[in-house]
């Protein structure tokens, strides 16, 4: 599709050989998400029906947010944790039955490691920080593609506002709201840096408007 080809062209050159962009085939999918589909291969999946309801600049910044997550290495990997947890629990039960202390300790250690990794992957605070970092990096990517700093902030901010309005789930909506507030703080700092580096003219562009 033309939109998928357009988005492929928005990938930084260093990602184009191993990142693909495809239409999602999931039921009730996220608007956009990335996942590892093989060794050194990542796929960005788009819900095109909802995607095309957004303005072009909003799409671009949300897409670059996903690109930033790939560059930051914070996308989901092929999960071994659940399988390891199941093996560990099964092993622990089995060793309790045969009363082999060493193997029981090994099984419990496997449960502990896999359980901790699952906790890390599902830690809400950590994933929110990763999303906020990706938003900042998306702004930087946008400037590489010719956006002015004010327009990059405005486009991502308006996209997050639309996601807030369209998201019925309270927890997910709260995450978008937190990202929007962080983006506003980042924009204020960027605006202060611009003012500190030169005297603003009467026609200077506001970086972010509420």
JSON list of C-alpha atoms in Angstrom, two decimals:
[
{"chain": "A", "resi": 1, "resn": "UNK", "atom": "CA", "xyz": [0.00, 0.00, 0.00]},
{"chain": "A", "resi": 2, "resn": "UNK", "atom": "CA", "xyz": [1.13, 3.55, -0.68]},
{"chain": "A", "resi": 3, "resn": "UNK", "atom": "CA", "xyz": [1.01, 4.56, 3.00]},
{"chain": "A", "resi": 4, "resn": "UNK", "atom": "CA", "xyz": [3.20, 1.63, 4.02]},
{"chain": "A", "resi": 5, "resn": "UNK", "atom": "CA", "xyz": [5.67, 2.50, 1.27]},
{"chain": "A", "resi": 6, "resn": "UNK", "atom": "CA", "xyz": [5.64, 6.13, 2.44]},
{"chain": "A", "resi": 7, "resn": "UNK", "atom": "CA", "xyz": [6.37, 5.09, 6.01]},
{"chain": "A", "resi": 8, "resn": "UNK", "atom": "CA", "xyz": [9.16, 2.81, 4.86]},
{"chain": "A", "resi": 9, "resn": "UNK", "atom": "CA", "xyz": [10.74, 5.92, 3.32]},
{"chain": "A", "resi": 10, "resn": "UNK", "atom": "CA", "xyz": [10.59, 7.64, 6.72]},
{"chain": "A", "resi": 11, "resn": "UNK", "atom": "CA", "xyz": [12.92, 5.08, 8.26]},
{"chain": "A", "resi": 12, "resn": "UNK", "atom": "CA", "xyz": [16.42, 6.40, 8.93]},
{"chain": "A", "resi": 13, "resn": "UNK", "atom": "CA", "xyz": [18.84, 4.88, 6.39]},
{"chain": "A", "resi": 14, "resn": "UNK", "atom": "CA", "xyz": [20.56, 2.75, 9.03]},
{"chain": "A", "resi": 15, "resn": "UNK", "atom": "CA", "xyz": [17.27, 0.90, 9.75]},
{"chain": "A", "resi": 16, "resn": "UNK", "atom": "CA", "xyz": [15.93, 0.35, 6.24]},
{"chain": "A", "resi": 17, "resn": "UNK", "atom": "CA", "xyz": [17.66, -3.00, 5.65]},
{"chain": "A", "resi": 18, "resn": "UNK", "atom": "CA", "xyz": [16.24, -4.75, 8.73]},
{"chain": "A", "resi": 19, "resn": "UNK", "atom": "CA", "xyz": [13.01, -2.96, 9.71]},
{"chain": "A", "resi": 20, "resn": "UNK", "atom": "CA", "xyz": [9.78, -3.61, 7.76]},
{"chain": "A", "resi": 21, "resn": "UNK", "atom": "CA", "xyz": [6.41, -1.86, 7.91]},
{"chain": "A", "resi": 22, "resn": "UNK", "atom": "CA", "xyz": [3.23, -3.93, 7.56]},
{"chain": "A", "resi": 23, "resn": "UNK", "atom": "CA", "xyz": [-0.53, -3.74, 8.08]},
{"chain": "A", "resi": 24, "resn": "UNK", "atom": "CA", "xyz": [-1.54, -5.50, 11.29]},
{"chain": "A", "resi": 25, "resn": "UNK", "atom": "CA", "xyz": [-3.74, -8.58, 11.09]},
{"chain": "A", "resi": 26, "resn": "UNK", "atom": "CA", "xyz": [-4.56, -8.70, 14.80]},
{"chain": "A", "resi": 27, "resn": "UNK", "atom": "CA", "xyz": [-8.04, -8.32, 16.27]},
{"chain": "A", "resi": 28, "resn": "UNK", "atom": "CA", "xyz": [-8.40, -5.10, 18.31]},
{"chain": "A", "resi": 29, "resn": "UNK", "atom": "CA", "xyz": [-4.78, -4.12, 17.65]},
{"chain": "A", "resi": 30, "resn": "UNK", "atom": "CA", "xyz": [-2.77, -1.20, 18.94]},
{"chain": "A", "resi": 31, "resn": "UNK", "atom": "CA", "xyz": [-2.56, 1.73, 16.55]},
{"chain": "A", "resi": 32, "resn": "UNK", "atom": "CA", "xyz": [1.14, 1.06, 15.96]},
{"chain": "A", "resi": 33, "resn": "UNK", "atom": "CA", "xyz": [3.56, -1.35, 17.56]},
{"chain": "A", "resi": 34, "resn": "UNK", "atom": "CA", "xyz": [6.87, -3.08, 16.88]},
{"chain": "A", "resi": 35, "resn": "UNK", "atom": "CA", "xyz": [8.04, -6.60, 17.50]},
{"chain": "A", "resi": 36, "resn": "UNK", "atom": "CA", "xyz": [11.05, -8.73, 16.75]},
{"chain": "A", "resi": 37, "resn": "UNK", "atom": "CA", "xyz": [10.12, -11.30, 14.11]},
{"chain": "A", "resi": 38, "resn": "UNK", "atom": "CA", "xyz": [13.51, -12.95, 13.68]},
{"chain": "A", "resi": 39, "resn": "UNK", "atom": "CA", "xyz": [17.18, -12.49, 14.31]},
{"chain": "A", "resi": 40, "resn": "UNK", "atom": "CA", "xyz": [18.10, -8.92, 13.39]},
{"chain": "A", "resi": 41, "resn": "UNK", "atom": "CA", "xyz": [14.63, -8.34, 11.92]},
{"chain": "A", "resi": 42, "resn": "UNK", "atom": "CA", "xyz": [11.95, -6.02, 13.33]},
{"chain": "A", "resi": 43, "resn": "UNK", "atom": "CA", "xyz": [8.44, -5.33, 12.03]},
{"chain": "A", "resi": 44, "resn": "UNK", "atom": "CA", "xyz": [6.39, -2.18, 12.68]},
{"chain": "A", "resi": 45, "resn": "UNK", "atom": "CA", "xyz": [2.69, -3.08, 12.50]},
{"chain": "A", "resi": 46, "resn": "UNK", "atom": "CA", "xyz": [0.07, -0.43, 11.69]},
{"chain": "A", "resi": 47, "resn": "UNK", "atom": "CA", "xyz": [-3.71, -0.45, 12.14]},
{"chain": "A", "resi": 48, "resn": "UNK", "atom": "CA", "xyz": [-4.34, 1.36, 8.86]},
{"chain": "A", "resi": 49, "resn": "UNK", "atom": "CA", "xyz": [-8.07, 2.01, 9.49]},
{"chain": "A", "resi": 50, "resn": "UNK", "atom": "CA", "xyz": [-7.39, 4.13, 12.57]},
{"chain": "A", "resi": 51, "resn": "UNK", "atom": "CA", "xyz": [-4.04, 5.33, 11.28]},
{"chain": "A", "resi": 52, "resn": "UNK", "atom": "CA", "xyz": [-5.51, 7.10, 8.26]},
{"chain": "A", "resi": 53, "resn": "UNK", "atom": "CA", "xyz": [-7.86, 9.09, 10.51]},
{"chain": "A", "resi": 54, "resn": "UNK", "atom": "CA", "xyz": [-4.82, 11.02, 11.76]},
{"chain": "A", "resi": 55, "resn": "UNK", "atom": "CA", "xyz": [-3.22, 13.98, 10.03]},
{"chain": "A", "resi": 56, "resn": "UNK", "atom": "CA", "xyz": [-0.02, 13.29, 8.13]},
{"chain": "A", "resi": 57, "resn": "UNK", "atom": "CA", "xyz": [2.24, 15.07, 10.63]},
{"chain": "A", "resi": 58, "resn": "UNK", "atom": "CA", "xyz": [0.66, 13.19, 13.52]},
{"chain": "A", "resi": 59, "resn": "UNK", "atom": "CA", "xyz": [1.27, 9.87, 11.77]},
{"chain": "A", "resi": 60, "resn": "UNK", "atom": "CA", "xyz": [4.87, 10.79, 11.10]},
{"chain": "A", "resi": 61, "resn": "UNK", "atom": "CA", "xyz": [5.68, 11.62, 14.72]},
{"chain": "A", "resi": 62, "resn": "UNK", "atom": "CA", "xyz": [3.94, 8.51, 16.07]},
{"chain": "A", "resi": 63, "resn": "UNK", "atom": "CA", "xyz": [5.85, 6.44, 13.52]},
{"chain": "A", "resi": 64, "resn": "UNK", "atom": "CA", "xyz": [9.15, 8.03, 14.57]},
{"chain": "A", "resi": 65, "resn": "UNK", "atom": "CA", "xyz": [8.28, 7.30, 18.19]},
{"chain": "A", "resi": 66, "resn": "UNK", "atom": "CA", "xyz": [8.20, 3.63, 17.22]},
{"chain": "A", "resi": 67, "resn": "UNK", "atom": "CA", "xyz": [11.45, 4.03, 15.29]},
{"chain": "A", "resi": 68, "resn": "UNK", "atom": "CA", "xyz": [13.00, 5.57, 18.40]},
{"chain": "A", "resi": 69, "resn": "UNK", "atom": "CA", "xyz": [11.93, 2.57, 20.47]},
{"chain": "A", "resi": 70, "resn": "UNK", "atom": "CA", "xyz": [13.69, 0.31, 18.00]},
{"chain": "A", "resi": 71, "resn": "UNK", "atom": "CA", "xyz": [16.84, 2.45, 18.14]},
{"chain": "A", "resi": 72, "resn": "UNK", "atom": "CA", "xyz": [16.68, 2.44, 21.96]},
{"chain": "A", "resi": 73, "resn": "UNK", "atom": "CA", "xyz": [16.29, -1.36, 21.93]},
{"chain": "A", "resi": 74, "resn": "UNK", "atom": "CA", "xyz": [13.11, -1.27, 24.04]},
{"chain": "A", "resi": 75, "resn": "UNK", "atom": "CA", "xyz": [10.75, -3.28, 21.84]},
{"chain": "A", "resi": 76, "resn": "UNK", "atom": "CA", "xyz": [9.43, -6.71, 22.93]},
{"chain": "A", "resi": 77, "resn": "UNK", "atom": "CA", "xyz": [11.71, -9.64, 22.19]},
{"chain": "A", "resi": 78, "resn": "UNK", "atom": "CA", "xyz": [10.79, -13.26, 21.59]},
{"chain": "A", "resi": 79, "resn": "UNK", "atom": "CA", "xyz": [9.69, -14.22, 25.07]},
{"chain": "A", "resi": 80, "resn": "UNK", "atom": "CA", "xyz": [11.44, -17.11, 26.75]},
{"chain": "A", "resi": 81, "resn": "UNK", "atom": "CA", "xyz": [10.42, -16.05, 30.25]},
{"chain": "A", "resi": 82, "resn": "UNK", "atom": "CA", "xyz": [6.98, -17.71, 30.38]},
{"chain": "A", "resi": 83, "resn": "UNK", "atom": "CA", "xyz": [8.36, -20.99, 29.05]},
{"chain": "A", "resi": 84, "resn": "UNK", "atom": "CA", "xyz": [11.24, -20.87, 31.52]},
{"chain": "A", "resi": 85, "resn": "UNK", "atom": "CA", "xyz": [8.85, -20.10, 34.39]},
{"chain": "A", "resi": 86, "resn": "UNK", "atom": "CA", "xyz": [6.65, -23.07, 33.46]},
{"chain": "A", "resi": 87, "resn": "UNK", "atom": "CA", "xyz": [9.68, -25.37, 33.23]},
{"chain": "A", "resi": 88, "resn": "UNK", "atom": "CA", "xyz": [10.98, -24.12, 36.55]},
{"chain": "A", "resi": 89, "resn": "UNK", "atom": "CA", "xyz": [7.66, -24.60, 38.33]},
{"chain": "A", "resi": 90, "resn": "UNK", "atom": "CA", "xyz": [7.23, -28.04, 36.82]},
{"chain": "A", "resi": 91, "resn": "UNK", "atom": "CA", "xyz": [10.76, -28.96, 37.81]},
{"chain": "A", "resi": 92, "resn": "UNK", "atom": "CA", "xyz": [10.25, -27.69, 41.35]},
{"chain": "A", "resi": 93, "resn": "UNK", "atom": "CA", "xyz": [7.13, -29.79, 41.80]},
{"chain": "A", "resi": 94, "resn": "UNK", "atom": "CA", "xyz": [8.89, -32.82, 40.39]},
{"chain": "A", "resi": 95, "resn": "UNK", "atom": "CA", "xyz": [11.93, -32.43, 42.61]},
{"chain": "A", "resi": 96, "resn": "UNK", "atom": "CA", "xyz": [9.74, -32.02, 45.68]},
{"chain": "A", "resi": 97, "resn": "UNK", "atom": "CA", "xyz": [8.33, -35.42, 44.81]},
{"chain": "A", "resi": 98, "resn": "UNK", "atom": "CA", "xyz": [11.72, -37.14, 44.37]},
{"chain": "A", "resi": 99, "resn": "UNK", "atom": "CA", "xyz": [13.34, -35.00, 47.08]},
{"chain": "A", "resi": 100, "resn": "UNK", "atom": "CA", "xyz": [16.48, -34.00, 45.14]},
{"chain": "A", "resi": 101, "resn": "UNK", "atom": "CA", "xyz": [17.66, -30.85, 46.90]},
{"chain": "A", "resi": 102, "resn": "UNK", "atom": "CA", "xyz": [20.15, -29.64, 44.28]},
{"chain": "A", "resi": 103, "resn": "UNK", "atom": "CA", "xyz": [17.76, -29.95, 41.37]},
{"chain": "A", "resi": 104, "resn": "UNK", "atom": "CA", "xyz": [15.06, -28.30, 43.45]},
{"chain": "A", "resi": 105, "resn": "UNK", "atom": "CA", "xyz": [17.34, -25.30, 44.03]},
{"chain": "A", "resi": 106, "resn": "UNK", "atom": "CA", "xyz": [18.12, -25.11, 40.31]},
{"chain": "A", "resi": 107, "resn": "UNK", "atom": "CA", "xyz": [14.42, -25.20, 39.44]},
{"chain": "A", "resi": 108, "resn": "UNK", "atom": "CA", "xyz": [13.64, -22.48, 41.98]},
{"chain": "A", "resi": 109, "resn": "UNK", "atom": "CA", "xyz": [16.51, -20.37, 40.62]},
{"chain": "A", "resi": 110, "resn": "UNK", "atom": "CA", "xyz": [15.07, -20.70, 37.10]},
{"chain": "A", "resi": 111, "resn": "UNK", "atom": "CA", "xyz": [11.68, -19.59, 38.43]},
{"chain": "A", "resi": 112, "resn": "UNK", "atom": "CA", "xyz": [13.28, -16.60, 40.14]},
{"chain": "A", "resi": 113, "resn": "UNK", "atom": "CA", "xyz": [15.22, -15.42, 37.08]},
{"chain": "A", "resi": 114, "resn": "UNK", "atom": "CA", "xyz": [12.29, -15.79, 34.66]},
{"chain": "A", "resi": 115, "resn": "UNK", "atom": "CA", "xyz": [9.86, -14.23, 37.13]},
{"chain": "A", "resi": 116, "resn": "UNK", "atom": "CA", "xyz": [12.12, -11.21, 37.61]},
{"chain": "A", "resi": 117, "resn": "UNK", "atom": "CA", "xyz": [12.49, -10.76, 33.85]},
{"chain": "A", "resi": 118, "resn": "UNK", "atom": "CA", "xyz": [8.70, -10.87, 33.45]},
{"chain": "A", "resi": 119, "resn": "UNK", "atom": "CA", "xyz": [8.35, -8.25, 36.18]},
{"chain": "A", "resi": 120, "resn": "UNK", "atom": "CA", "xyz": [10.87, -6.02, 34.40]},
{"chain": "A", "resi": 121, "resn": "UNK", "atom": "CA", "xyz": [9.06, -6.35, 31.06]},
{"chain": "A", "resi": 122, "resn": "UNK", "atom": "CA", "xyz": [5.69, -5.47, 32.62]},
{"chain": "A", "resi": 123, "resn": "UNK", "atom": "CA", "xyz": [6.87, -2.75, 34.99]},
{"chain": "A", "resi": 124, "resn": "UNK", "atom": "CA", "xyz": [4.58, 0.18, 34.20]},
{"chain": "A", "resi": 125, "resn": "UNK", "atom": "CA", "xyz": [6.96, 2.89, 35.44]},
{"chain": "A", "resi": 126, "resn": "UNK", "atom": "CA", "xyz": [9.87, 1.53, 33.42]},
{"chain": "A", "resi": 127, "resn": "UNK", "atom": "CA", "xyz": [7.87, 1.21, 30.21]},
{"chain": "A", "resi": 128, "resn": "UNK", "atom": "CA", "xyz": [6.50, 4.75, 30.65]},
{"chain": "A", "resi": 129, "resn": "UNK", "atom": "CA", "xyz": [10.05, 6.10, 31.01]},
{"chain": "A", "resi": 130, "resn": "UNK", "atom": "CA", "xyz": [11.01, 4.23, 27.83]},
{"chain": "A", "resi": 131, "resn": "UNK", "atom": "CA", "xyz": [8.05, 5.79, 25.99]},
{"chain": "A", "resi": 132, "resn": "UNK", "atom": "CA", "xyz": [8.96, 9.28, 27.16]},
{"chain": "A", "resi": 133, "resn": "UNK", "atom": "CA", "xyz": [12.57, 8.75, 26.05]},
{"chain": "A", "resi": 134, "resn": "UNK", "atom": "CA", "xyz": [11.26, 7.57, 22.67]},
{"chain": "A", "resi": 135, "resn": "UNK", "atom": "CA", "xyz": [9.10, 10.72, 22.35]},
{"chain": "A", "resi": 136, "resn": "UNK", "atom": "CA", "xyz": [12.18, 12.90, 22.86]},
{"chain": "A", "resi": 137, "resn": "UNK", "atom": "CA", "xyz": [14.11, 10.91, 20.31]},
{"chain": "A", "resi": 138, "resn": "UNK", "atom": "CA", "xyz": [11.18, 11.07, 17.86]},
{"chain": "A", "resi": 139, "resn": "UNK", "atom": "CA", "xyz": [11.42, 14.86, 17.99]},
{"chain": "A", "resi": 140, "resn": "UNK", "atom": "CA", "xyz": [15.11, 14.62, 17.11]},
{"chain": "A", "resi": 141, "resn": "UNK", "atom": "CA", "xyz": [14.39, 12.23, 14.22]},
{"chain": "A", "resi": 142, "resn": "UNK", "atom": "CA", "xyz": [11.72, 14.62, 12.91]},
{"chain": "A", "resi": 143, "resn": "UNK", "atom": "CA", "xyz": [14.26, 17.44, 12.75]},
{"chain": "A", "resi": 144, "resn": "UNK", "atom": "CA", "xyz": [16.53, 15.15, 10.70]},
{"chain": "A", "resi": 145, "resn": "UNK", "atom": "CA", "xyz": [13.68, 14.85, 8.21]},
{"chain": "A", "resi": 146, "resn": "UNK", "atom": "CA", "xyz": [13.20, 18.60, 7.91]},
{"chain": "A", "resi": 147, "resn": "UNK", "atom": "CA", "xyz": [10.72, 19.46, 10.67]},
{"chain": "A", "resi": 148, "resn": "UNK", "atom": "CA", "xyz": [11.28, 22.59, 12.67]},
{"chain": "A", "resi": 149, "resn": "UNK", "atom": "CA", "xyz": [11.50, 21.95, 16.40]},
{"chain": "A", "resi": 150, "resn": "UNK", "atom": "CA", "xyz": [8.20, 23.77, 17.14]},
{"chain": "A", "resi": 151, "resn": "UNK", "atom": "CA", "xyz": [6.30, 21.81, 14.47]},
{"chain": "A", "resi": 152, "resn": "UNK", "atom": "CA", "xyz": [7.72, 18.50, 15.68]},
{"chain": "A", "resi": 153, "resn": "UNK", "atom": "CA", "xyz": [6.50, 19.19, 19.22]},
{"chain": "A", "resi": 154, "resn": "UNK", "atom": "CA", "xyz": [3.09, 20.39, 18.01]},
{"chain": "A", "resi": 155, "resn": "UNK", "atom": "CA", "xyz": [2.57, 17.36, 15.78]},
{"chain": "A", "resi": 156, "resn": "UNK", "atom": "CA", "xyz": [3.43, 14.81, 18.45]},
{"chain": "A", "resi": 157, "resn": "UNK", "atom": "CA", "xyz": [1.46, 16.71, 21.09]},
{"chain": "A", "resi": 158, "resn": "UNK", "atom": "CA", "xyz": [-1.69, 16.82, 18.95]},
{"chain": "A", "resi": 159, "resn": "UNK", "atom": "CA", "xyz": [-1.29, 13.11, 18.14]},
{"chain": "A", "resi": 160, "resn": "UNK", "atom": "CA", "xyz": [-1.12, 12.24, 21.84]},
{"chain": "A", "resi": 161, "resn": "UNK", "atom": "CA", "xyz": [-4.21, 14.37, 22.50]},
{"chain": "A", "resi": 162, "resn": "UNK", "atom": "CA", "xyz": [-6.13, 12.40, 19.87]},
{"chain": "A", "resi": 163, "resn": "UNK", "atom": "CA", "xyz": [-4.99, 9.10, 21.37]},
{"chain": "A", "resi": 164, "resn": "UNK", "atom": "CA", "xyz": [-6.18, 10.27, 24.79]},
{"chain": "A", "resi": 165, "resn": "UNK", "atom": "CA", "xyz": [-9.60, 11.13, 23.36]},
{"chain": "A", "resi": 166, "resn": "UNK", "atom": "CA", "xyz": [-9.91, 7.83, 21.49]},
{"chain": "A", "resi": 167, "resn": "UNK", "atom": "CA", "xyz": [-8.67, 5.46, 24.22]},
{"chain": "A", "resi": 168, "resn": "UNK", "atom": "CA", "xyz": [-11.42, 3.99, 26.44]},
{"chain": "A", "resi": 169, "resn": "UNK", "atom": "CA", "xyz": [-9.10, 2.02, 28.73]},
{"chain": "A", "resi": 170, "resn": "UNK", "atom": "CA", "xyz": [-8.25, 4.15, 31.75]},
{"chain": "A", "resi": 171, "resn": "UNK", "atom": "CA", "xyz": [-4.76, 2.72, 32.29]},
{"chain": "A", "resi": 172, "resn": "UNK", "atom": "CA", "xyz": [-3.66, 3.19, 28.68]},
{"chain": "A", "resi": 173, "resn": "UNK", "atom": "CA", "xyz": [-5.20, 6.68, 28.58]},
{"chain": "A", "resi": 174, "resn": "UNK", "atom": "CA", "xyz": [-3.26, 7.61, 31.71]},
{"chain": "A", "resi": 175, "resn": "UNK", "atom": "CA", "xyz": [-0.03, 6.57, 29.98]},
{"chain": "A", "resi": 176, "resn": "UNK", "atom": "CA", "xyz": [-0.78, 8.85, 27.03]},
{"chain": "A", "resi": 177, "resn": "UNK", "atom": "CA", "xyz": [-1.60, 11.68, 29.43]},
{"chain": "A", "resi": 178, "resn": "UNK", "atom": "CA", "xyz": [1.71, 11.19, 31.25]},
{"chain": "A", "resi": 179, "resn": "UNK", "atom": "CA", "xyz": [3.58, 11.23, 27.94]},
{"chain": "A", "resi": 180, "resn": "UNK", "atom": "CA", "xyz": [1.80, 14.46, 26.95]},
{"chain": "A", "resi": 181, "resn": "UNK", "atom": "CA", "xyz": [2.74, 16.15, 30.21]},
{"chain": "A", "resi": 182, "resn": "UNK", "atom": "CA", "xyz": [6.36, 15.04, 29.80]},
{"chain": "A", "resi": 183, "resn": "UNK", "atom": "CA", "xyz": [6.33, 16.35, 26.23]},
{"chain": "A", "resi": 184, "resn": "UNK", "atom": "CA", "xyz": [5.12, 19.74, 27.43]},
{"chain": "A", "resi": 185, "resn": "UNK", "atom": "CA", "xyz": [7.95, 19.90, 29.95]},
{"chain": "A", "resi": 186, "resn": "UNK", "atom": "CA", "xyz": [10.46, 18.94, 27.26]},
{"chain": "A", "resi": 187, "resn": "UNK", "atom": "CA", "xyz": [9.06, 21.61, 24.94]},
{"chain": "A", "resi": 188, "resn": "UNK", "atom": "CA", "xyz": [9.34, 24.26, 27.64]},
{"chain": "A", "resi": 189, "resn": "UNK", "atom": "CA", "xyz": [12.99, 23.37, 28.20]},
{"chain": "A", "resi": 190, "resn": "UNK", "atom": "CA", "xyz": [13.66, 23.48, 24.46]},
{"chain": "A", "resi": 191, "resn": "UNK", "atom": "CA", "xyz": [11.97, 26.87, 24.22]},
{"chain": "A", "resi": 192, "resn": "UNK", "atom": "CA", "xyz": [14.09, 28.18, 27.10]},
{"chain": "A", "resi": 193, "resn": "UNK", "atom": "CA", "xyz": [17.26, 26.97, 25.37]},
{"chain": "A", "resi": 194, "resn": "UNK", "atom": "CA", "xyz": [16.25, 28.76, 22.18]},
{"chain": "A", "resi": 195, "resn": "UNK", "atom": "CA", "xyz": [15.55, 31.98, 24.09]},
{"chain": "A", "resi": 196, "resn": "UNK", "atom": "CA", "xyz": [18.85, 31.65, 25.92]},
{"chain": "A", "resi": 197, "resn": "UNK", "atom": "CA", "xyz": [20.83, 31.28, 22.71]},
{"chain": "A", "resi": 198, "resn": "UNK", "atom": "CA", "xyz": [19.35, 34.30, 20.95]},
{"chain": "A", "resi": 199, "resn": "UNK", "atom": "CA", "xyz": [16.90, 37.12, 21.49]},
{"chain": "A", "resi": 200, "resn": "UNK", "atom": "CA", "xyz": [13.46, 36.02, 20.23]},
{"chain": "A", "resi": 201, "resn": "UNK", "atom": "CA", "xyz": [12.00, 38.08, 17.43]},
{"chain": "A", "resi": 202, "resn": "UNK", "atom": "CA", "xyz": [8.41, 39.26, 17.43]},
{"chain": "A", "resi": 203, "resn": "UNK", "atom": "CA", "xyz": [7.57, 36.64, 14.85]},
{"chain": "A", "resi": 204, "resn": "UNK", "atom": "CA", "xyz": [9.29, 33.74, 16.65]},
{"chain": "A", "resi": 205, "resn": "UNK", "atom": "CA", "xyz": [7.42, 30.45, 16.61]},
{"chain": "A", "resi": 206, "resn": "UNK", "atom": "CA", "xyz": [6.06, 28.97, 19.77]},
{"chain": "A", "resi": 207, "resn": "UNK", "atom": "CA", "xyz": [7.43, 25.48, 20.36]},
{"chain": "A", "resi": 208, "resn": "UNK", "atom": "CA", "xyz": [4.28, 24.17, 21.97]},
{"chain": "A", "resi": 209, "resn": "UNK", "atom": "CA", "xyz": [0.81, 25.59, 22.50]},
{"chain": "A", "resi": 210, "resn": "UNK", "atom": "CA", "xyz": [-1.68, 24.03, 24.87]}
]
